[in-house]
Every structure is written in structure tokens, then in C-alpha cells.
mmCIF file of C-alpha atoms in Angstrom:
data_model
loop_
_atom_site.group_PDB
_atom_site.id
_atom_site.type_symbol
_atom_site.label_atom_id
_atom_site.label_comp_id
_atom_site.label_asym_id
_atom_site.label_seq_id
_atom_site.Cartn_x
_atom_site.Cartn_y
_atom_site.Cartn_z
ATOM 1 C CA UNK A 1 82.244 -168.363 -147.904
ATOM 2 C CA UNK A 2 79.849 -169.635 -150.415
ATOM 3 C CA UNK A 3 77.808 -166.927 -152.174
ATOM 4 C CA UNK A 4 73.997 -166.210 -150.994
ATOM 5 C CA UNK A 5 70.907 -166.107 -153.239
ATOM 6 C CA UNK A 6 67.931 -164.541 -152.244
ATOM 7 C CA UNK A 7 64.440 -166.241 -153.654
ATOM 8 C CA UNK A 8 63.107 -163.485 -156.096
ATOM 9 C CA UNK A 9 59.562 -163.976 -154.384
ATOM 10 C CA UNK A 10 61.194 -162.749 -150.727
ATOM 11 C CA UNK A 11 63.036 -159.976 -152.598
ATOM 12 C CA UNK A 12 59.985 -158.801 -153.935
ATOM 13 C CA UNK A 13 58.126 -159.223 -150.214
ATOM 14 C CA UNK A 14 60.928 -157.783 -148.280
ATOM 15 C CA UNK A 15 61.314 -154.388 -151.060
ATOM 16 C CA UNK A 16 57.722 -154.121 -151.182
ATOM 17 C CA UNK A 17 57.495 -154.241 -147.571
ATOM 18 C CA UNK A 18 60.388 -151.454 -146.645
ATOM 19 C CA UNK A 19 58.234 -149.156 -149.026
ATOM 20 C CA UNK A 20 55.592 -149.557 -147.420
ATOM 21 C CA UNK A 21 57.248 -148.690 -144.519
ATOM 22 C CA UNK A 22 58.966 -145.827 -145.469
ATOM 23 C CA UNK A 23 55.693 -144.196 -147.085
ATOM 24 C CA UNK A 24 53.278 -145.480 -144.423
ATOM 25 C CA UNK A 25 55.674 -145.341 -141.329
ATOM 26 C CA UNK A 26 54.607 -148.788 -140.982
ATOM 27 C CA UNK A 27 55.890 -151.696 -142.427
ATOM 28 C CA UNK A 28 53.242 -154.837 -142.587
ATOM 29 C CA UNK A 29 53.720 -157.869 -140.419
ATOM 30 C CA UNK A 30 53.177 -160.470 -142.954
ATOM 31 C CA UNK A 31 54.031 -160.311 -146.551
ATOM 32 C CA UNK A 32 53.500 -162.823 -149.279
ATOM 33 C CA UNK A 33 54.501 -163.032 -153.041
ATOM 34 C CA UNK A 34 53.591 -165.410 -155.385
ATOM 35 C CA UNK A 35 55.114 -165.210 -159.154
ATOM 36 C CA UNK A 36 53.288 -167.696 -161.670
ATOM 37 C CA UNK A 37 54.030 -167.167 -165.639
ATOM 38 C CA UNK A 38 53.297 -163.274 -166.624
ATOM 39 C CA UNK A 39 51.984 -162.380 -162.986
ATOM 40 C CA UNK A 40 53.030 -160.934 -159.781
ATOM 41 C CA UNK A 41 50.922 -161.111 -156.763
ATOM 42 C CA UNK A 42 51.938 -159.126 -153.547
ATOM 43 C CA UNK A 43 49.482 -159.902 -150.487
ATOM 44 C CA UNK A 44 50.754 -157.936 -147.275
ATOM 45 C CA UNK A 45 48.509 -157.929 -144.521
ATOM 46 C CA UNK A 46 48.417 -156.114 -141.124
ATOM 47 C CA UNK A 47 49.169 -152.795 -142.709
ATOM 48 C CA UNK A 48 47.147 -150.333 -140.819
ATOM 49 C CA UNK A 49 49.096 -147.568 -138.549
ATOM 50 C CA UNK A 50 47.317 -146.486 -135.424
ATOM 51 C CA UNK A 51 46.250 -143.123 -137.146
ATOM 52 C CA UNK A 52 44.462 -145.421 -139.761
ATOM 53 C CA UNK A 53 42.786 -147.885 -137.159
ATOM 54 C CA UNK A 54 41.867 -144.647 -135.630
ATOM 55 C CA UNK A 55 39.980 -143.295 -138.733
ATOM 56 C CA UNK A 56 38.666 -146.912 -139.174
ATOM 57 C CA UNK A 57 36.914 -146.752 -135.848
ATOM 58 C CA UNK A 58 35.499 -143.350 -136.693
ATOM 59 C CA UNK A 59 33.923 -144.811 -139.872
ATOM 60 C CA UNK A 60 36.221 -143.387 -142.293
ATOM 61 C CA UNK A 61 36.824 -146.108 -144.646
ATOM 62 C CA UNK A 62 36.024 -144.284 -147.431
ATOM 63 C CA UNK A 63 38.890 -141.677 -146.813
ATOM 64 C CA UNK A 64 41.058 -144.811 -145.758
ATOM 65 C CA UNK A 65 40.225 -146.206 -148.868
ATOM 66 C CA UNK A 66 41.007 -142.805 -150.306
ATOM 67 C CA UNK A 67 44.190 -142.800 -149.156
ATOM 68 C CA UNK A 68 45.674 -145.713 -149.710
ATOM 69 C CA UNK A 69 44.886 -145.655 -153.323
ATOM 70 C CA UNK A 70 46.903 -142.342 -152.968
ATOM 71 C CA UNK A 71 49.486 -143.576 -152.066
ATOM 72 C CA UNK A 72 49.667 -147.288 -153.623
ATOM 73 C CA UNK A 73 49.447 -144.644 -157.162
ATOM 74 C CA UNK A 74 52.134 -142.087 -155.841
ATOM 75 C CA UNK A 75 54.748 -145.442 -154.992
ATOM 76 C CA UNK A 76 53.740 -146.810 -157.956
ATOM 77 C CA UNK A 77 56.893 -146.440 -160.139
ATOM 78 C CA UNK A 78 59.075 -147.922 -157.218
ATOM 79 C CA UNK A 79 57.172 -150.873 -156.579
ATOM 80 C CA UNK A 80 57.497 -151.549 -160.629
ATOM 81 C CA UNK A 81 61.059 -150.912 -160.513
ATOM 82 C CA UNK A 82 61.243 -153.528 -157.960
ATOM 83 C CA UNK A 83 59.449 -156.438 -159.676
ATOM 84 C CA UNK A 84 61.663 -155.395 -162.966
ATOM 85 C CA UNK A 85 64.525 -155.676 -161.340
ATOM 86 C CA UNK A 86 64.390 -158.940 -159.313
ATOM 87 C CA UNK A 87 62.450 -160.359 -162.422
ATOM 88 C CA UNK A 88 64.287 -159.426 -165.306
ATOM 89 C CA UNK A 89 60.839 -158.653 -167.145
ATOM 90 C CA UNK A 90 59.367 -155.454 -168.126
ATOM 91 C CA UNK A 91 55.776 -154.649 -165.903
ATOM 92 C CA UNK A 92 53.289 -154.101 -167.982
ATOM 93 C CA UNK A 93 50.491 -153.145 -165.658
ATOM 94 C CA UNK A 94 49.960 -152.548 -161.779
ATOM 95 C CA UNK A 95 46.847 -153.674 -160.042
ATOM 96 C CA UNK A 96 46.581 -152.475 -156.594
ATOM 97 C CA UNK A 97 43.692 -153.300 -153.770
ATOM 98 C CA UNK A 98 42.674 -152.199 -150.049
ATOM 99 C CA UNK A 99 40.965 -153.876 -147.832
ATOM 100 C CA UNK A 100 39.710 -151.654 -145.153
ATOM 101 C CA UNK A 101 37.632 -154.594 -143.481
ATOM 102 C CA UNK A 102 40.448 -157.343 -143.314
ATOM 103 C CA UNK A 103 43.611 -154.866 -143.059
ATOM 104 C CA UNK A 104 45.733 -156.318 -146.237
ATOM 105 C CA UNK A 105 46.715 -154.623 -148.785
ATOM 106 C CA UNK A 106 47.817 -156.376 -152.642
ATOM 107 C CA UNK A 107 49.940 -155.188 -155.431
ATOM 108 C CA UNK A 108 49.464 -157.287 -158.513
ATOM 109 C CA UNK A 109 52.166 -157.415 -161.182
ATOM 110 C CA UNK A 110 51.496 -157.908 -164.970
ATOM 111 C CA UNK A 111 54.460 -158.838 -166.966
ATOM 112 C CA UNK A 112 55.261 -158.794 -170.376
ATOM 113 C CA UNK A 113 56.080 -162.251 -171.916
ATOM 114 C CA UNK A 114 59.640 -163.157 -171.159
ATOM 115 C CA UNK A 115 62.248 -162.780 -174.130
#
């Protein structure tokens, strides 16, 4: 049986994704990662849960907004244990965004120069 290696970019998307999931109770439907020298871009898009759209459609994008940086601060840790990990590189920084108006979501990955 010859051995499988998973592309570090869909190892990122796919443990990004499952904590998304697990925090959110949704997972999103499309998920890309890009890694280019010292950085780590996460784009995930279609995020929203039905609660959320709900909010969205009662004009709470602020407390969307809110929350979401809530929560892309409190999974922090685990989504820079991730990149680490399938990198090999220490993260030196975490740069998350929300878009309320286009439902995608990105978690951008500084690293520190490779050894």
C-alpha cells in the first residue's frame, strides 16, 4: 500500500474547517489556504449558521461582527497550533477578518523565518 501525503495547504483547510465547526456548529462549505514564504492565508466562505443569517436579517451585524471576533480570539491558540504543526514554523502573529456582507471569514498566518 503506498503511503499517503496530505498537501499541508488542505491540512490546514480541512483543521481549520472542523474548528470551525465544532465552535460554530457549522462547518464552511468552501475553504481555501494559500502558504507563500512567512504567510498563511485561510479564506473560508459560507460560514454563517441560520441563527447568524437570522441576526443578519435583523440588522445585527455589529453583534455578528461582535461575535465572531469572539470567537476567532477564544480558538485562537488552536488554529496556531494547527499552522505550527503542519508547517513546522513557529506563528508569529494571527490576523483574523469577518465579513458580515459576503459571509467569509479569513485567518491569516504570520510565520517566523524558517530555520
Amino acid at each position: 500500500m503506498s503511503e499517503h501525503h496530505a498537501v499541508p495547504q488542505q491540512e490546514i483547510s480541512n483543521a481549520i474547517a472542523q474548528l470551525y465547526k465544532a465552535h460554530i456548529g457549522r462547518g464552511p462549505t468552501k475553504v481555501v489556504t494559500t502558504i507563500s514564504g512567512g504567510h498563511v492565508l485561510c479564506v473560508l466562505e459560507d460560514t454563517d449558521t441560520p441563527y447568524e443569517q437570522t441576526i443578519l436579517q435583523l440588522g445585527g451585524r455589529d453583534l455578528l461582527r461582535e461575535a465572531r471576533a469572539r470567537f476567532q480570539q477564544h480558538a485562537r491558540g488552536e488554529m496556531i497550533a494547527v499552522v505550527e504543526q503542519v508547517t513546522g514554523r513557529r506563528v508569529r502573529g494571527h490576523v483574523p477578518g469577518y465579513s458580515t456582507t459576503i459571509d467569509a471569514a479569513t485567518e491569516v498566518f504570520l510565520l517566523e523565518d524558517a530555520d
